[in-house]
mmCIF file of C-alpha atoms and ligand atoms in Angstrom:
data_model
loop_
_atom_site.group_PDB
_atom_site.id
_atom_site.type_symbol
_atom_site.label_atom_id
_atom_site.label_comp_id
_atom_site.label_asym_id
_atom_site.label_seq_id
_atom_site.Cartn_x
_atom_site.Cartn_y
_atom_site.Cartn_z
ATOM 1 C CA MET G 15 139.673 77.696 37.775
ATOM 2 C CA ILE G 16 136.410 76.227 39.297
ATOM 3 C CA VAL G 17 135.500 72.616 38.769
ATOM 4 C CA VAL G 18 131.727 72.413 39.051
ATOM 5 C CA LEU G 19 130.385 69.075 40.196
ATOM 6 C CA ARG G 20 126.717 68.019 39.094
ATOM 7 C CA GLU G 21 123.881 68.004 41.781
ATOM 8 C CA SER G 22 123.794 64.483 41.390
ATOM 9 C CA ALA G 23 127.657 63.810 41.932
ATOM 10 C CA ASP G 24 128.180 61.487 44.828
ATOM 11 C CA ALA G 25 131.234 60.941 47.164
ATOM 12 C CA THR G 26 132.971 58.595 44.668
ATOM 13 C CA ASP G 27 132.671 61.339 42.093
ATOM 14 C CA ARG G 28 134.040 63.847 44.452
ATOM 15 C CA ASP G 29 136.878 61.599 45.657
ATOM 16 C CA ARG G 30 137.877 60.883 42.129
ATOM 17 C CA VAL G 31 138.274 64.634 41.433
ATOM 18 C CA ARG G 32 140.062 65.273 44.630
ATOM 19 C CA ALA G 33 142.533 62.296 43.904
ATOM 20 C CA LEU G 34 143.169 63.637 40.492
ATOM 21 C CA LEU G 35 144.046 67.197 41.711
ATOM 22 C CA GLU G 36 146.317 65.788 44.430
ATOM 23 C CA SER G 37 148.022 63.683 42.139
ATOM 24 C CA ARG G 38 148.876 66.588 40.019
ATOM 25 C CA GLY G 39 149.978 68.560 43.019
ATOM 26 C CA ALA G 40 147.285 71.381 42.392
ATOM 27 C CA SER G 41 146.274 73.459 45.292
ATOM 28 C CA PHE G 42 142.589 73.642 45.809
ATOM 29 C CA ARG G 43 139.821 74.534 48.151
ATOM 30 C CA PRO G 44 136.522 72.451 48.148
ATOM 31 C CA LEU G 45 133.396 74.388 48.441
ATOM 32 C CA GLU G 46 129.741 73.868 48.795
ATOM 33 C CA ALA G 47 127.647 76.306 46.820
ATOM 34 C CA GLY G 48 123.864 76.053 45.791
ATOM 35 C CA GLY G 49 123.706 72.389 46.552
ATOM 36 C CA ARG G 50 126.755 71.472 44.583
ATOM 37 C CA GLY G 51 130.330 70.588 45.192
ATOM 38 C CA LEU G 52 132.883 72.884 43.716
ATOM 39 C CA PHE G 53 136.597 72.850 43.866
ATOM 40 C CA VAL G 54 138.262 76.109 43.336
ATOM 41 C CA LEU G 55 141.905 76.328 41.992
ATOM 42 C CA GLU G 56 143.409 79.657 42.480
ATOM 43 C CA GLY G 57 146.771 78.914 40.488
ATOM 44 C CA GLU G 58 147.351 78.267 36.890
ATOM 45 C CA VAL G 59 146.213 75.001 35.665
ATOM 46 C CA SER G 60 147.520 73.361 32.336
ATOM 47 C CA ALA G 61 145.014 72.692 29.555
ATOM 48 C CA ASP G 62 145.259 69.001 29.682
ATOM 49 C CA LEU G 63 144.408 68.829 33.435
ATOM 50 C CA SER G 64 141.469 71.145 32.753
ATOM 51 C CA ARG G 65 140.477 68.800 30.045
ATOM 52 C CA THR G 66 140.861 65.643 31.940
ATOM 53 C CA LEU G 67 138.901 67.385 34.833
ATOM 54 C CA ALA G 68 135.856 68.205 32.424
ATOM 55 C CA THR G 69 135.474 64.646 31.285
ATOM 56 C CA LEU G 70 135.178 62.983 34.933
ATOM 57 C CA PRO G 71 131.811 61.373 35.928
ATOM 58 C CA GLY G 72 129.970 63.877 37.994
ATOM 59 C CA VAL G 73 131.639 66.983 36.751
ATOM 60 C CA ASP G 74 129.317 69.513 35.195
ATOM 61 C CA GLY G 75 131.938 71.963 33.824
ATOM 62 C CA VAL G 76 135.339 73.525 34.307
ATOM 63 C CA LEU G 77 135.271 77.576 34.399
ATOM 64 C CA PRO G 78 138.064 80.086 34.503
ATOM 65 C CA LEU G 79 137.827 82.109 37.609
ATOM 66 C CA ARG G 80 136.611 85.286 35.532
ATOM 67 C CA GLN G 81 133.565 83.284 34.303
ATOM 68 C CA GLY G 82 133.055 81.752 37.780
ATOM 69 C CA PHE G 83 129.831 83.130 38.869
ATOM 70 C CA VAL G 84 128.461 79.762 39.593
ATOM 71 C CA LEU G 85 125.737 80.983 42.084
ATOM 72 C CA ALA G 86 124.393 83.719 39.518
ATOM 73 C CA SER G 87 124.634 81.447 36.620
ATOM 74 C CA ARG G 88 121.319 80.303 34.990
ATOM 75 C CA ARG G 89 123.429 77.271 33.614
ATOM 76 C CA TYR G 90 123.234 75.768 37.181
ATOM 77 C CA HIS G 91 119.857 77.456 38.174
ATOM 78 C CA PRO G 92 117.572 77.580 35.217
ATOM 79 C CA GLU G 93 114.573 78.931 37.061
ATOM 80 C CA GLY G 94 114.226 82.644 37.109
ATOM 81 C CA THR G 95 114.639 83.896 40.676
ATOM 82 C CA VAL G 96 111.842 86.125 42.002
ATOM 83 C CA VAL G 97 113.039 88.501 44.813
ATOM 84 C CA GLU G 98 110.403 89.707 47.129
ATOM 85 C CA ALA G 99 110.735 93.302 48.479
ATOM 86 C CA GLY G 100 107.785 94.617 50.397
ATOM 87 C CA PRO G 101 104.697 94.447 48.000
ATOM 88 C CA ALA G 102 106.913 93.839 44.927
ATOM 89 C CA ARG G 103 108.053 90.617 43.407
ATOM 90 C CA ILE G 104 110.937 91.327 41.301
ATOM 91 C CA GLY G 105 111.409 88.902 38.616
ATOM 92 C CA GLY G 106 108.025 87.585 38.361
ATOM 93 C CA PRO G 107 105.264 87.845 35.636
ATOM 94 C CA SER G 108 104.538 91.446 36.711
ATOM 95 C CA LEU G 109 106.760 94.421 35.785
ATOM 96 C CA VAL G 110 108.082 96.229 38.786
ATOM 97 C CA LEU G 111 108.256 99.982 38.883
ATOM 98 C CA ALA G 112 110.666 101.668 41.451
ATOM 99 C CA ALA G 113 110.721 105.270 41.252
ATOM 100 C CA GLY G 114 111.528 108.386 43.359
ATOM 101 C CA PRO G 115 113.950 111.212 43.379
ATOM 102 C CA CYS G 116 117.578 110.968 43.053
ATOM 103 C CA ALA G 117 118.027 112.024 46.739
ATOM 104 C CA VAL G 118 115.699 112.425 49.674
ATOM 105 C CA GLU G 119 115.788 116.239 50.117
ATOM 106 C CA ASP G 120 112.584 117.141 52.266
ATOM 107 C CA ARG G 121 109.404 115.589 53.343
ATOM 108 C CA GLU G 122 107.081 117.588 51.057
ATOM 109 C CA GLY G 123 109.139 116.596 48.091
ATOM 110 C CA LEU G 124 109.361 113.224 48.835
ATOM 111 C CA GLU G 125 105.504 112.936 49.500
ATOM 112 C CA ALA G 126 104.820 114.438 46.253
ATOM 113 C CA ALA G 127 107.144 112.059 44.593
ATOM 114 C CA ALA G 128 105.730 109.142 46.495
ATOM 115 C CA GLU G 129 102.020 109.941 45.571
ATOM 116 C CA ALA G 130 103.086 110.047 41.837
ATOM 117 C CA VAL G 131 104.888 106.489 42.261
ATOM 118 C CA ARG G 132 101.842 105.046 43.912
ATOM 119 C CA LYS G 133 99.440 106.445 41.222
ATOM 120 C CA ALA G 134 101.561 105.201 38.605
ATOM 121 C CA GLY G 135 101.546 101.623 39.905
ATOM 122 C CA GLY G 136 104.993 101.803 41.293
ATOM 123 C CA SER G 137 105.683 99.615 44.519
ATOM 124 C CA LEU G 138 109.147 100.815 45.536
ATOM 125 C CA LEU G 139 110.237 104.366 46.469
ATOM 126 C CA ARG G 140 113.669 105.199 45.667
ATOM 127 C CA GLY G 141 115.871 108.022 47.158
ATOM 128 C CA GLY G 142 119.409 108.362 48.374
ATOM 129 C CA SER G 143 120.303 109.605 51.742
ATOM 130 C CA PHE G 144 123.904 108.778 51.232
ATOM 131 C CA LYS G 145 124.749 110.073 47.837
ATOM 132 C CA PRO G 146 127.997 109.107 45.762
ATOM 133 C CA ARG G 147 128.571 112.564 44.232
ATOM 134 C CA THR G 148 131.636 113.344 41.878
ATOM 135 C CA SER G 149 132.479 116.521 43.700
ATOM 136 C CA PRO G 150 133.079 116.655 47.382
ATOM 137 C CA TYR G 151 131.166 119.977 47.327
ATOM 138 C CA ALA G 152 128.003 118.594 45.960
ATOM 139 C CA PHE G 153 125.014 117.706 48.054
ATOM 140 C CA GLN G 154 125.996 114.523 50.005
ATOM 141 C CA GLY G 155 122.485 113.576 51.199
ATOM 142 C CA LEU G 156 120.441 114.064 54.528
ATOM 143 C CA GLY G 157 122.066 110.931 56.073
ATOM 144 C CA GLU G 158 119.804 109.439 58.848
ATOM 145 C CA GLU G 159 117.370 112.256 58.913
ATOM 146 C CA GLY G 160 116.699 111.433 55.183
ATOM 147 C CA LEU G 161 116.207 107.618 56.000
ATOM 148 C CA ARG G 162 113.624 108.579 58.770
ATOM 149 C CA ILE G 163 111.637 110.947 56.128
ATOM 150 C CA HIS G 164 111.990 108.075 53.578
ATOM 151 C CA ARG G 165 110.789 105.341 55.923
ATOM 152 C CA GLU G 166 107.794 107.395 57.022
ATOM 153 C CA THR G 167 106.676 108.388 53.650
ATOM 154 C CA ALA G 168 107.236 104.925 52.073
ATOM 155 C CA ASP G 169 104.971 103.620 54.823
ATOM 156 C CA ARG G 170 102.285 106.192 54.561
ATOM 157 C CA PHE G 171 102.073 105.260 50.632
ATOM 158 C CA GLY G 172 102.410 101.599 50.995
ATOM 159 C CA LEU G 173 105.755 101.578 49.139
ATOM 160 C CA ALA G 174 108.828 99.549 49.792
ATOM 161 C CA MET G 175 111.930 101.673 50.581
ATOM 162 C CA VAL G 176 115.079 101.511 48.313
ATOM 163 C CA SER G 177 118.101 103.436 49.655
ATOM 164 C CA GLU G 178 121.796 103.382 48.774
ATOM 165 C CA VAL G 179 124.521 102.173 51.066
ATOM 166 C CA LEU G 180 127.720 103.915 50.237
ATOM 167 C CA ASP G 181 129.932 102.269 52.850
ATOM 168 C CA ARG G 182 130.227 99.127 54.766
ATOM 169 C CA ALA G 183 130.170 101.308 58.102
ATOM 170 C CA ASP G 184 126.604 102.548 57.246
ATOM 171 C CA LEU G 185 125.158 99.215 56.593
ATOM 172 C CA PRO G 186 123.602 98.621 59.982
ATOM 173 C CA LEU G 187 122.072 102.064 59.899
ATOM 174 C CA VAL G 188 120.724 101.982 56.492
ATOM 175 C CA SER G 189 119.413 98.402 56.815
ATOM 176 C CA SER G 190 117.627 99.357 60.006
ATOM 177 C CA TYR G 191 115.512 101.695 57.724
ATOM 178 C CA ALA G 192 115.483 100.448 54.209
ATOM 179 C CA ASP G 193 113.632 97.383 52.559
ATOM 180 C CA VAL G 194 115.887 97.158 49.755
ATOM 181 C CA LEU G 195 119.556 98.185 49.753
ATOM 182 C CA GLN G 196 121.276 99.842 46.588
ATOM 183 C CA VAL G 197 124.687 99.570 45.493
ATOM 184 C CA GLY G 198 125.742 102.388 43.171
ATOM 185 C CA SER G 199 127.634 101.974 40.022
ATOM 186 C CA ARG G 200 130.708 103.495 41.762
ATOM 187 C CA ASN G 201 130.860 100.730 44.391
ATOM 188 C CA MET G 202 130.082 97.787 41.907
ATOM 189 C CA GLN G 203 133.397 96.501 42.952
ATOM 190 C CA ASN G 204 133.528 97.631 46.585
ATOM 191 C CA PHE G 205 134.239 93.920 47.472
ATOM 192 C CA PRO G 206 134.282 94.512 51.401
ATOM 193 C CA LEU G 207 130.806 96.095 51.023
ATOM 194 C CA LEU G 208 129.798 93.305 48.816
ATOM 195 C CA LYS G 209 130.796 90.741 51.273
ATOM 196 C CA ALA G 210 129.024 92.482 54.144
ATOM 197 C CA LEU G 211 125.963 92.793 52.001
ATOM 198 C CA GLY G 212 126.013 88.959 51.904
ATOM 199 C CA LYS G 213 125.239 88.821 55.632
ATOM 200 C CA VAL G 214 122.262 91.162 55.606
ATOM 201 C CA SER G 215 118.677 89.877 55.183
ATOM 202 C CA ARG G 216 117.593 92.564 52.855
ATOM 203 C CA PRO G 217 117.317 92.325 48.899
ATOM 204 C CA VAL G 218 120.129 94.379 47.283
ATOM 205 C CA ILE G 219 119.969 96.138 43.820
ATOM 206 C CA LEU G 220 123.410 96.179 42.443
ATOM 207 C CA LYS G 221 123.899 98.543 39.674
ATOM 208 C CA ARG G 222 126.360 97.804 36.667
ATOM 209 C CA GLY G 223 129.800 99.696 37.252
ATOM 210 C CA LEU G 224 130.565 102.667 35.023
ATOM 211 C CA ALA G 225 132.685 100.551 32.688
ATOM 212 C CA ALA G 226 132.221 97.072 34.029
ATOM 213 C CA THR G 227 131.904 93.938 31.744
ATOM 214 C CA ARG G 228 128.991 91.683 32.057
ATOM 215 C CA GLU G 229 131.363 89.018 33.708
ATOM 216 C CA GLU G 230 132.593 91.673 36.119
ATOM 217 C CA PHE G 231 128.952 92.569 36.894
ATOM 218 C CA LEU G 232 127.976 89.123 37.574
ATOM 219 C CA LEU G 233 131.248 88.270 39.816
ATOM 220 C CA ALA G 234 130.082 91.261 41.664
ATOM 221 C CA ALA G 235 126.664 89.736 42.242
ATOM 222 C CA GLU G 236 128.369 86.513 42.991
ATOM 223 C CA TYR G 237 130.191 88.061 45.925
ATOM 224 C CA ILE G 238 126.954 88.801 47.699
ATOM 225 C CA LEU G 239 125.379 85.438 46.892
ATOM 226 C CA GLU G 240 128.494 83.583 47.936
ATOM 227 C CA ALA G 241 128.682 85.373 51.356
ATOM 228 C CA GLY G 242 124.852 84.089 51.949
ATOM 229 C CA ASN G 243 122.295 86.451 50.574
ATOM 230 C CA PRO G 244 120.445 85.099 47.727
ATOM 231 C CA ARG G 245 118.271 88.275 47.178
ATOM 232 C CA VAL G 246 120.345 90.115 44.355
ATOM 233 C CA ILE G 247 118.762 92.123 41.724
ATOM 234 C CA LEU G 248 120.857 93.386 38.872
ATOM 235 C CA CYS G 249 120.275 97.155 37.322
ATOM 236 C CA GLU G 250 121.625 98.140 34.006
ATOM 237 C CA ARG G 251 122.114 101.995 33.990
ATOM 238 C CA GLY G 252 124.223 102.685 31.038
ATOM 239 C CA VAL G 253 127.922 102.549 30.646
ATOM 240 C CA ARG G 254 130.612 105.166 29.799
ATOM 241 C CA SER G 255 130.885 105.833 26.095
ATOM 242 C CA PHE G 256 132.970 107.805 23.800
ATOM 243 C CA ASP G 257 130.187 110.182 22.979
ATOM 244 C CA PRO G 258 129.639 113.033 25.655
ATOM 245 C CA SER G 259 126.397 114.024 24.358
ATOM 246 C CA LEU G 260 124.722 111.723 26.732
ATOM 247 C CA ARG G 261 125.425 110.972 30.293
ATOM 248 C CA ASN G 262 125.979 107.427 29.433
ATOM 249 C CA SER G 263 124.828 104.637 26.834
ATOM 250 C CA LEU G 264 122.152 102.367 27.595
ATOM 251 C CA ASP G 265 123.362 98.796 26.970
ATOM 252 C CA LEU G 266 120.092 96.949 26.011
ATOM 253 C CA GLY G 267 121.867 94.093 24.549
ATOM 254 C CA SER G 268 123.015 93.408 27.884
ATOM 255 C CA VAL G 269 119.487 92.950 29.298
ATOM 256 C CA VAL G 270 118.950 90.204 26.636
ATOM 257 C CA LEU G 271 122.255 88.609 27.446
ATOM 258 C CA LEU G 272 121.879 88.969 31.309
ATOM 259 C CA LYS G 273 118.454 87.232 31.201
ATOM 260 C CA GLU G 274 120.329 84.277 29.425
ATOM 261 C CA MET G 275 123.261 84.253 31.617
ATOM 262 C CA THR G 276 121.922 84.590 35.208
ATOM 263 C CA HIS G 277 118.538 83.679 36.821
ATOM 264 C CA LEU G 278 118.642 86.977 38.868
ATOM 265 C CA PRO G 279 116.136 89.603 38.006
ATOM 266 C CA VAL G 280 117.215 92.625 36.021
ATOM 267 C CA LEU G 281 116.130 96.110 36.278
ATOM 268 C CA VAL G 282 116.868 99.086 33.874
ATOM 269 C CA ASP G 283 117.442 102.621 34.990
ATOM 270 C CA PRO G 284 117.019 104.764 31.983
ATOM 271 C CA SER G 285 117.447 107.965 34.193
ATOM 272 C CA HIS G 286 121.194 107.503 34.674
ATOM 273 C CA ALA G 287 121.538 105.744 31.365
ATOM 274 C CA SER G 288 120.661 108.965 29.758
ATOM 275 C CA GLY G 289 120.899 112.015 31.976
ATOM 276 C CA ASP G 290 118.223 113.689 29.990
ATOM 277 C CA ARG G 291 114.470 113.652 30.798
ATOM 278 C CA ARG G 292 113.274 113.520 27.346
ATOM 279 C CA LEU G 293 114.972 110.101 26.734
ATOM 280 C CA VAL G 294 113.727 108.367 29.912
ATOM 281 C CA VAL G 295 110.290 107.235 28.822
ATOM 282 C CA PRO G 296 111.396 105.898 25.201
ATOM 283 C CA LEU G 297 114.191 104.179 26.768
ATOM 284 C CA ALA G 298 111.983 102.790 29.546
ATOM 285 C CA ARG G 299 109.650 101.222 26.841
ATOM 286 C CA ALA G 300 112.734 99.659 24.988
ATOM 287 C CA ALA G 301 114.077 98.137 28.060
ATOM 288 C CA VAL G 302 110.710 96.456 28.813
ATOM 289 C CA ALA G 303 110.560 95.313 25.174
ATOM 290 C CA ALA G 304 113.914 93.966 25.547
ATOM 291 C CA GLY G 305 113.132 91.707 28.626
ATOM 292 C CA ALA G 306 113.617 93.948 31.614
ATOM 293 C CA ASP G 307 112.025 92.739 34.929
ATOM 294 C CA GLY G 308 111.346 96.386 35.755
ATOM 295 C CA LEU G 309 112.440 99.777 35.960
ATOM 296 C CA LEU G 310 114.139 102.283 38.302
ATOM 297 C CA VAL G 311 113.252 105.831 37.423
ATOM 298 C CA GLU G 312 114.071 109.303 38.912
ATOM 299 C CA VAL G 313 111.033 111.565 39.515
ATOM 300 C CA HIS G 314 110.942 114.804 41.123
ATOM 301 C CA PRO G 315 107.859 117.199 41.705
ATOM 302 C CA HIS G 316 110.394 120.270 40.885
ATOM 303 C CA PRO G 317 113.196 118.918 38.959
ATOM 304 C CA GLU G 318 114.615 122.519 38.262
ATOM 305 C CA ARG G 319 114.938 122.742 42.175
ATOM 306 C CA ALA G 320 116.326 119.276 42.765
ATOM 307 C CA LEU G 321 119.885 119.221 44.616
ATOM 308 C CA SER G 322 120.983 116.079 42.172
ATOM 309 C CA ASP G 323 120.280 114.854 38.775
ATOM 310 C CA GLY G 324 117.135 117.375 38.095
ATOM 311 C CA PRO G 325 117.811 117.225 34.343
ATOM 312 C CA GLN G 326 116.856 113.607 34.260
ATOM 313 C CA ALA G 327 114.071 113.584 36.533
ATOM 314 C CA LEU G 328 110.599 112.879 35.395
ATOM 315 C CA LEU G 329 107.879 115.165 36.371
ATOM 316 C CA PRO G 330 104.852 113.305 38.079
ATOM 317 C CA ALA G 331 102.735 113.433 34.887
ATOM 318 C CA ASP G 332 105.519 112.064 32.847
ATOM 319 C CA LEU G 333 105.561 109.108 35.224
ATOM 320 C CA MET G 334 101.868 108.657 34.762
ATOM 321 C CA ALA G 335 102.331 108.776 31.030
ATOM 322 C CA LEU G 336 105.113 106.121 31.341
ATOM 323 C CA SER G 337 102.836 103.982 33.516
ATOM 324 C CA ARG G 338 99.966 104.134 30.676
ATOM 325 C CA ASP G 339 102.807 102.835 28.220
ATOM 326 C CA LEU G 340 103.673 100.118 30.459
ATOM 327 C CA GLU G 341 100.100 98.732 30.747
ATOM 328 C CA VAL G 342 100.052 98.577 26.889
ATOM 329 C CA LEU G 343 103.457 97.309 26.522
ATOM 330 C CA ALA G 344 103.513 94.673 29.217
ATOM 331 C CA PRO G 345 101.342 91.935 27.418
ATOM 332 C CA VAL G 346 103.494 92.452 24.391
ATOM 333 C CA ALA G 347 106.472 91.626 26.467
ATOM 334 C CA GLY G 348 104.801 88.680 27.861
ATOM 335 C CA ARG G 349 104.283 90.436 31.306
ATOM 336 C CA THR G 350 101.511 92.136 33.412
ATOM 337 C CA PHE G 351 101.621 95.794 34.799
ATOM 338 C CA ARG G 352 98.674 97.278 36.525
ATOM 339 C CA ARG G 353 98.274 101.027 37.840
ATOM 340 C CA ALA G 354 96.718 101.611 41.122
ATOM 341 C CA PRO G 355 93.004 101.539 41.067
HETATM 342 C C1 PEP U 427 121.501 106.801 41.941
HETATM 343 O O1 PEP U 427 120.603 105.912 41.586
HETATM 344 O O2 PEP U 427 121.128 108.038 42.137
HETATM 345 C C2 PEP U 427 122.872 106.872 41.582
HETATM 346 C C3 PEP U 427 123.896 107.353 42.046
HETATM 347 O O3 PEP U 427 123.054 105.822 40.589
HETATM 348 P P1 PEP U 427 124.419 105.147 39.789
HETATM 349 O O4 PEP U 427 125.036 104.549 40.999
HETATM 350 O O5 PEP U 427 123.889 104.218 38.814
HETATM 351 O O6 PEP U 427 125.119 106.403 39.215
HETATM 352 MN MN1 MN U 428 120.674 110.024 40.676
#
């Protein structure tokens, strides 16, 4: 359980909470987070103690640990957070488009994708050089060579570089190249990695786990925030469903709920959410209508030759069509979106 004090709580309020906890023999840790005092109780707490704590002066709320995403919560941070990443301001009035191939494969392909991203009004160039693949025999990414190509291409086209970090050991290398670090779904609960990301001065795109609840998702974000990095961007990318006819099922209700539950920006990845190019643009439109702060989309100049995720990659012309849709839709969703002049 976590006792959250009000920002206005003074030393007397704190001492009162502390004295009550001590008198009940509770073991607790006092913490400071986001300008507030917290008392974290790891053991079981009686309903009676919990109720008494909640009514003390200076106490804002008492949360069970599984809802204890204090730093991520909008309740304690009503203003939406805007995360700056290169030319992008994610979470501001302008919709953000991050796009690129699933993986960095070669310079020519990445340049063709980057050109499409820039023309479409995108500001971030995605592409993994360390790929989380279901099979150990599948293409695993180019590693540092891919990071180098990605950095040079992003710079050439004036885009910020988004790259996935798979392992804590790769963090210094990936963050020496990338502007934004992506944590993939399979790593959403890699807690040592999340803690290490808290020490890095780079924004982090955290993707929702394949079968993670919203509370688990926000607690994963809390790990990064708590460890000291305030620049966290959430990404809905579909969850596992019972129906194998699509790769995943896009949880758009979650976009609406997350925007209420947290002040962090929320992107939607319609590519992994569907696994099927035909659905990507319609789902992207729906995501914007539901209140997403932007999109993370896969695009490839020759999807039939892609080494990963070809069937869900948009062609450059599809990305342009999406961009035109975004221009029309953005004002309806209370946003702006501008294609490159
Ligand atoms: C990716 O973005 O290419 C990726 C592997 O995504 P996810 O972690 O959402 O499966
Ligand atoms: Mn992919």
